[in-house]
mmCIF file of C-alpha atoms and ligand atoms in Angstrom:
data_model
loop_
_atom_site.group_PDB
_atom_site.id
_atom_site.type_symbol
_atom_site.label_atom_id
_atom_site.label_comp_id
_atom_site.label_asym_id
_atom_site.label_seq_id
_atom_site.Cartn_x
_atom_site.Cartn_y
_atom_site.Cartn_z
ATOM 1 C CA UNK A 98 0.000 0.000 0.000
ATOM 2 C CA UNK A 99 1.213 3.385 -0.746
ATOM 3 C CA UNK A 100 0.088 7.043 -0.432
ATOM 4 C CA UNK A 101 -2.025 6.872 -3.921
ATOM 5 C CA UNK A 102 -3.630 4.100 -2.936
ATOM 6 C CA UNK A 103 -5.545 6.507 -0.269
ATOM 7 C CA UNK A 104 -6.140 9.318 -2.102
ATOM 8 C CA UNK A 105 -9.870 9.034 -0.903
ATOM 9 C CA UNK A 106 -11.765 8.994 2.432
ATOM 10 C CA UNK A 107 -13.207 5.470 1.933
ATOM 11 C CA UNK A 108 -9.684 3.993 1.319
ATOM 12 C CA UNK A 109 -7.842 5.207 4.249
ATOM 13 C CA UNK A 110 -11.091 3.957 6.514
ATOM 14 C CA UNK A 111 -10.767 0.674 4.948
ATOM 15 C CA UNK A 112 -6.623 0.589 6.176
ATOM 16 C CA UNK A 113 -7.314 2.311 9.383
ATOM 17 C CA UNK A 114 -5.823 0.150 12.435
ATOM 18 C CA UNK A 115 -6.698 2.620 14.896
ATOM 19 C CA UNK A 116 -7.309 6.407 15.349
ATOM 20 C CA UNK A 117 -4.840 7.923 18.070
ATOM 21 C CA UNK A 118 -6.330 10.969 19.886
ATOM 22 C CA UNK A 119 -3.505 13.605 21.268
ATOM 23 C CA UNK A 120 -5.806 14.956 24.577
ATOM 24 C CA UNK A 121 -5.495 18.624 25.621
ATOM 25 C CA UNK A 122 -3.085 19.927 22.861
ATOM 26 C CA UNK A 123 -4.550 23.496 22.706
ATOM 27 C CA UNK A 124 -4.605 25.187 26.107
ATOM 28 C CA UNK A 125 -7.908 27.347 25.446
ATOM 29 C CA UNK A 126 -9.911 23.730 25.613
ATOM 30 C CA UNK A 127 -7.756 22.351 28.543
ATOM 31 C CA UNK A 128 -8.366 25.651 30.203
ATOM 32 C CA UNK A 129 -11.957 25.555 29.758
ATOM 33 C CA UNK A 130 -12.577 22.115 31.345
ATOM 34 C CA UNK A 131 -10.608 22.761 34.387
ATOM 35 C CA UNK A 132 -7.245 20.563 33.478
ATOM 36 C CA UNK A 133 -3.724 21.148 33.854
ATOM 37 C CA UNK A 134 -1.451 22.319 30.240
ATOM 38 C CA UNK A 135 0.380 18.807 30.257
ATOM 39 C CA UNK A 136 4.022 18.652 29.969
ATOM 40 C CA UNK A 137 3.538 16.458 27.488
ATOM 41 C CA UNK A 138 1.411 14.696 24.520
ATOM 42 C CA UNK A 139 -1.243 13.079 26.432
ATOM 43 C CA UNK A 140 -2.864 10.150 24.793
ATOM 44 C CA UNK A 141 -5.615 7.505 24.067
ATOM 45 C CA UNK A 142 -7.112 5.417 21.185
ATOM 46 C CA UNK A 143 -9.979 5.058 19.570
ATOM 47 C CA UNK A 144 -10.531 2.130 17.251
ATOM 48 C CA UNK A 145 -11.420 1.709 14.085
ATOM 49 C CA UNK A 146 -15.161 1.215 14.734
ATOM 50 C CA UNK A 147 -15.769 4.829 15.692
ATOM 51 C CA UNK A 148 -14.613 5.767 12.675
ATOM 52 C CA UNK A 149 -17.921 7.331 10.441
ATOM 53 C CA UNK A 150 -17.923 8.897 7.117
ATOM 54 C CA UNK A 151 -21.271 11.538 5.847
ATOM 55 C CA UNK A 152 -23.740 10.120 5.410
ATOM 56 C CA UNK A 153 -23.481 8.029 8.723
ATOM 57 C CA UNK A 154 -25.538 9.715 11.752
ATOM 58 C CA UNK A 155 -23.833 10.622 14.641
ATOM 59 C CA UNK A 156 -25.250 8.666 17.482
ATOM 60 C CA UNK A 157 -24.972 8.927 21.476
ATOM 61 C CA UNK A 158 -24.054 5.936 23.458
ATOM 62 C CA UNK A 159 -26.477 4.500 25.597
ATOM 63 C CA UNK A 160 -27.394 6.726 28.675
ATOM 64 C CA UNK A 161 -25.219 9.340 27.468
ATOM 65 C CA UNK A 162 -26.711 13.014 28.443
ATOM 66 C CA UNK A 163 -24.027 15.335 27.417
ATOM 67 C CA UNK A 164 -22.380 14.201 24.214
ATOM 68 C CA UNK A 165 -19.817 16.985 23.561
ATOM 69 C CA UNK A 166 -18.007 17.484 19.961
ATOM 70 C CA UNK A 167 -14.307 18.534 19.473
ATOM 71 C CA UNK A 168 -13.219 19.102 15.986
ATOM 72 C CA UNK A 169 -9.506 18.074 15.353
ATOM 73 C CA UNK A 170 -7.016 17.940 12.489
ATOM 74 C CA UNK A 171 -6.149 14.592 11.610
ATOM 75 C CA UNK A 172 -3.355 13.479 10.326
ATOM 76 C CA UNK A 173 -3.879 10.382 7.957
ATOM 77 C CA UNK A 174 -0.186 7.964 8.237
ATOM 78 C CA UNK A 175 1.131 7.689 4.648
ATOM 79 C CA UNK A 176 4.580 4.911 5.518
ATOM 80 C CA UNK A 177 4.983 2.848 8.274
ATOM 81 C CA UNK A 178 6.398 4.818 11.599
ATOM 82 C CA UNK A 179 8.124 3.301 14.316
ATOM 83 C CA UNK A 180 10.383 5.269 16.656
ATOM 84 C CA UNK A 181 10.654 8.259 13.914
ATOM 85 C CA UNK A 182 12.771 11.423 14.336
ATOM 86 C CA UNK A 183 11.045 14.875 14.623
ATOM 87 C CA UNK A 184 13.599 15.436 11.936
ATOM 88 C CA UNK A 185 11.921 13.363 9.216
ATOM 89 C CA UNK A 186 8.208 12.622 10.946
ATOM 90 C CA UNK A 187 6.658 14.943 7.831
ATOM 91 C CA UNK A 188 8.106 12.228 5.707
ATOM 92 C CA UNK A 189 5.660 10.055 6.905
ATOM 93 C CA UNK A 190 2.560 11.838 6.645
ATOM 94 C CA UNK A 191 0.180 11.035 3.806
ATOM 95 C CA UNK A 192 -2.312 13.804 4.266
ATOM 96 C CA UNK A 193 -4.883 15.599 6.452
ATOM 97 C CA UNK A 194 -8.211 15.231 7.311
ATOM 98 C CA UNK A 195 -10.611 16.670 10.000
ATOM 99 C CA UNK A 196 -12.900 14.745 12.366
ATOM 100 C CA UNK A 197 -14.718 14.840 15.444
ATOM 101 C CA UNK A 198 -13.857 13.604 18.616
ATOM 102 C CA UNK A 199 -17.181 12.871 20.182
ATOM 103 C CA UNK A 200 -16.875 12.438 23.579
ATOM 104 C CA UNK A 201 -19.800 11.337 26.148
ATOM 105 C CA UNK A 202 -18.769 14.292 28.447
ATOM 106 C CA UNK A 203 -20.676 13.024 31.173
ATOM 107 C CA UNK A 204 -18.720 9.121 30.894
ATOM 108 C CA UNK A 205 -15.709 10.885 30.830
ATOM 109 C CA UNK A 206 -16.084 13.201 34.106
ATOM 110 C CA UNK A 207 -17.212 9.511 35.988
ATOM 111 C CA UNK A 208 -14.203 8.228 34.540
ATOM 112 C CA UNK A 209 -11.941 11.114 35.552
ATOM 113 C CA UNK A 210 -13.274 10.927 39.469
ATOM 114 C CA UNK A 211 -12.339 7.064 39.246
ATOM 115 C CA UNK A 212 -9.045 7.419 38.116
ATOM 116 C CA UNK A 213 -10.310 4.974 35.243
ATOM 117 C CA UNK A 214 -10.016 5.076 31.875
ATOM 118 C CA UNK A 215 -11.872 7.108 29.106
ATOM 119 C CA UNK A 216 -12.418 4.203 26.207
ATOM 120 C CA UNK A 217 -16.236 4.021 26.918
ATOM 121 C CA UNK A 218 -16.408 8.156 26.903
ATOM 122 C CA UNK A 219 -14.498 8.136 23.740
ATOM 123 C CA UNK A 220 -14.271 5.073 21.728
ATOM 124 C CA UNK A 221 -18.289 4.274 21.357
ATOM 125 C CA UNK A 222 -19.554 3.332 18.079
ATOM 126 C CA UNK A 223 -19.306 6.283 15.497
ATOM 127 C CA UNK A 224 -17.436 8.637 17.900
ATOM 128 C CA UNK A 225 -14.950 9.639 15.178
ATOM 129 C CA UNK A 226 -16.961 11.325 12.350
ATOM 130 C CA UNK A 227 -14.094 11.900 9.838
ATOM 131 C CA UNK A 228 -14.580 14.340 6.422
ATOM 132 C CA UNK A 229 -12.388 14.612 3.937
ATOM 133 C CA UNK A 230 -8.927 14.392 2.797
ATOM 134 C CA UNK A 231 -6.296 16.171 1.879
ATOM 135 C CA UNK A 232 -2.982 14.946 0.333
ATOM 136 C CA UNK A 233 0.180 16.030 2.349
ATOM 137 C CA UNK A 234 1.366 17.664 -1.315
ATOM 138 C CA UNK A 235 -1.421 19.523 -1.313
ATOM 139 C CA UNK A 236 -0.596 21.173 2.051
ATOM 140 C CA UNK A 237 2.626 22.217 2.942
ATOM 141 C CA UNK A 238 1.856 23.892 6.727
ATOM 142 C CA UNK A 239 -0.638 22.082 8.423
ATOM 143 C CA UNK A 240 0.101 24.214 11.088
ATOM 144 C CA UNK A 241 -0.809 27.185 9.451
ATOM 145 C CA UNK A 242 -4.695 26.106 8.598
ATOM 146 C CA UNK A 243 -8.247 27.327 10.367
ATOM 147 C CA UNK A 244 -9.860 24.407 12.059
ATOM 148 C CA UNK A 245 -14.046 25.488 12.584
ATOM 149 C CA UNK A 246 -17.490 23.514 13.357
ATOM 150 C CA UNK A 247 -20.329 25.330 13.121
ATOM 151 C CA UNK A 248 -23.600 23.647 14.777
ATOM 152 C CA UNK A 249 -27.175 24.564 13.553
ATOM 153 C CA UNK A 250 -25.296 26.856 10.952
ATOM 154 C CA UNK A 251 -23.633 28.838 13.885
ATOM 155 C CA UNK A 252 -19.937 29.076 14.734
ATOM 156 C CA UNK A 253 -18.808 27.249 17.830
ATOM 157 C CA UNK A 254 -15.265 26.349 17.425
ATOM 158 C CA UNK A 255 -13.080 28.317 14.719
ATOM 159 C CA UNK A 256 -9.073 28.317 15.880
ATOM 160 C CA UNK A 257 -5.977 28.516 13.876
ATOM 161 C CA UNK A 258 -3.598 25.194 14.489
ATOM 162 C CA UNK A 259 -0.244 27.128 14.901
ATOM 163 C CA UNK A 260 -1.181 27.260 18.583
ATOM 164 C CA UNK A 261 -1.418 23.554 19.060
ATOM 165 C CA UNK A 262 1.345 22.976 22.326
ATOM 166 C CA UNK A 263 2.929 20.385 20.948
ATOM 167 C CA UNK A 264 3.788 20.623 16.862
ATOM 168 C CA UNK A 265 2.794 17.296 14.654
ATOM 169 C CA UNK A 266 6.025 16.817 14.413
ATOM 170 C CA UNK A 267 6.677 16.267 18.240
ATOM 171 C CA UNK A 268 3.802 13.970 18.290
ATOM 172 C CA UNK A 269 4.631 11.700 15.425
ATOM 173 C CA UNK A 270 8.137 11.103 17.399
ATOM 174 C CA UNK A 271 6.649 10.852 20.651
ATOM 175 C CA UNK A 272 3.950 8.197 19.606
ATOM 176 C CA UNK A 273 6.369 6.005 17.620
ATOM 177 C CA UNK A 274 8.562 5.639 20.472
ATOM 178 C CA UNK A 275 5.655 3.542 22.222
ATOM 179 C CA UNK A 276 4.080 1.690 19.245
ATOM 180 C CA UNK A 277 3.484 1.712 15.379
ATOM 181 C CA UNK A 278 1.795 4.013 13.590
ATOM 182 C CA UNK A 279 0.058 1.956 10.267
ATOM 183 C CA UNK A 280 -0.693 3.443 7.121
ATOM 184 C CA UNK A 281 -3.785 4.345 7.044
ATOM 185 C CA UNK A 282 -3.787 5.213 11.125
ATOM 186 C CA UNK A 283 -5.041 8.478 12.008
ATOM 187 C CA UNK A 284 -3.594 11.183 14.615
ATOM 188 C CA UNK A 285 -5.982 13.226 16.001
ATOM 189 C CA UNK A 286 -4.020 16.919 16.962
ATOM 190 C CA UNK A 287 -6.368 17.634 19.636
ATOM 191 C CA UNK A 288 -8.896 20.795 19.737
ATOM 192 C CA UNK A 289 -9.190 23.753 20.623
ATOM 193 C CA UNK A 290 -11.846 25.183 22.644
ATOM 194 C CA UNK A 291 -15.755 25.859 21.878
ATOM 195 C CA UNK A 292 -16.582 22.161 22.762
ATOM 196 C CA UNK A 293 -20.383 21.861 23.668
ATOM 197 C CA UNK A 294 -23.390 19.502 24.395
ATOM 198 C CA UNK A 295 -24.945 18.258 21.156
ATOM 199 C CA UNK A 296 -28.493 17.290 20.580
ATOM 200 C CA UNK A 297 -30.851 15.260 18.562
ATOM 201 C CA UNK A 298 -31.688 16.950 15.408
ATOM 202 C CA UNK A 299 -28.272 18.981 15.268
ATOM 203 C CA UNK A 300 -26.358 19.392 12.111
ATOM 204 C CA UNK A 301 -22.567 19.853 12.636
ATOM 205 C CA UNK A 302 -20.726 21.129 9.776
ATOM 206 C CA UNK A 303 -17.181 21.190 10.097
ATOM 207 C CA UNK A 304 -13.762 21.210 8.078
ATOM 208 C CA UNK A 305 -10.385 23.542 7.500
ATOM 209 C CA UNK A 306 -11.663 26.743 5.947
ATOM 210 C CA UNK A 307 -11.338 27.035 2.435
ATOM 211 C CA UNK A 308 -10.139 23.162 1.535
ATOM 212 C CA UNK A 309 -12.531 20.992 3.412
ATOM 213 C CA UNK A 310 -16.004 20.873 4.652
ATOM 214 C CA UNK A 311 -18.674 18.056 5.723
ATOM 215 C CA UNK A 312 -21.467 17.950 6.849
ATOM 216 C CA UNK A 313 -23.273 15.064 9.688
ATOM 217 C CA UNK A 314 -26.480 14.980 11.488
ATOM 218 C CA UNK A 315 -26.812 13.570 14.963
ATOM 219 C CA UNK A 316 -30.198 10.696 15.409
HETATM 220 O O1 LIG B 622 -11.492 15.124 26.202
HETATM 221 C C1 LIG B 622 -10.643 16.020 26.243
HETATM 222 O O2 LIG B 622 -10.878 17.147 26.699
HETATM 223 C C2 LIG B 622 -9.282 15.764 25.717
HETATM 224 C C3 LIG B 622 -9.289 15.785 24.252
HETATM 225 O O3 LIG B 622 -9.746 14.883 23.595
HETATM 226 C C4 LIG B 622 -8.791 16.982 23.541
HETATM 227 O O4 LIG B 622 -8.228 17.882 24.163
HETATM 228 O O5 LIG B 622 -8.967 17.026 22.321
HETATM 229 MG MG1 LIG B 623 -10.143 15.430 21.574
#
């Protein structure tokens, strides 16, 4: 498998392993739940099953009451990556996408008291709603890119990503040092602040401004 073979959505889904999720990279959003700015990249997994394309509603887990969205840059793993360089880590980046991190807000505050971990709050069926993709020669900065998500038509996160804390670059080294990054595999950068409780009936459109948009509805 190589980088062409991925050029679309559908194909990196189908070579997905899993989708790692960087957790408080942008200090507005760790500021405005209460947490610390970590020292450094903080992480967890979702897998593949989350993983939704449009089309595909965006659905709370059961007993859920405050299903929060975070939209995230993604970056989609082009050649296999273990223990990589900062140096080279671009190298290994086959292009960008955006997605959601839905996250049962209220699973993930009982999990936080209980010193337990977040899979249920974050890895549910369809959690990841993923739109679009971008090829890495079609993007030279990704950290120079607007991030937004409107809900209901109105804006509720909108953030540049040169203020993530820790630079893809520093994330594709630290990651590899613990395990293998696929092609295929998907990095989620983290996201900025604006997250909020999501409803039946909403429409969340969301993308980088100017190159890509989508659009998913939530049962
Ligand atoms: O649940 C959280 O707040 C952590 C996280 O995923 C993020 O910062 O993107
Ligand atoms: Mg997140």
């Amino acid at each position: 498998m190589n980088i062409s073979d991925m050029s679309s959505l559908a194909n990196f889904r189908n070579l997905a392993t899993k989708i790692v999720c960087v957790g408080r990279n942008y200090k507005d959003h760790a500021l405005e739940l209460g947490n610390a700015i970590p020292m450094k990249p903080m992480l967890f997994v979702k897998t593949v099953n989350s993983f939704i394309v449009e089309g595909e509603p965006i659905v709370a887990p059961p007993g859920c009451q405050n299903l929060h969205q975070e939209v995230e840059l993604g970056v989609v793993i082009g050649k296999k990556a273990s223990k990589i360089s900062k140096s080279n880590a671009m190298d290994y980046i086959g292009g960008y996408t955006v997605a959601l991190d839905m996250t049962a807000r209220d699973f993930q505050d009982e999990a936080k008291k209980a010193g337990a971990p977040w899979f249920l709050a974050k890895s549910f069926d369809g959690s990841c709603p993923v739109g679009g993709f971008i090829p890495s020669s079609d993007l030279q900065n990704p950290h120079d890119v607007e991030l937004f998500c409107k809900i209901n038509g109105k804006d509720q996160q909108r953030c540049r990503t040169d203020v993530m804390i820790f630079d893809i670059p520093t994330l594709l080294e630290y990651t590899t040092q613990f395990f293998t990054l696929e092609v295929g595999d998907v990095v989620l950068t983290g996201t900025p602040a604006g997250v909020t409780k999501i409803n039946s009936g909403d429409v969340i459109e969301f993308g980088i401004t100017g190159r890509i948009e989508s659009k998913f509805l939530v049962n």
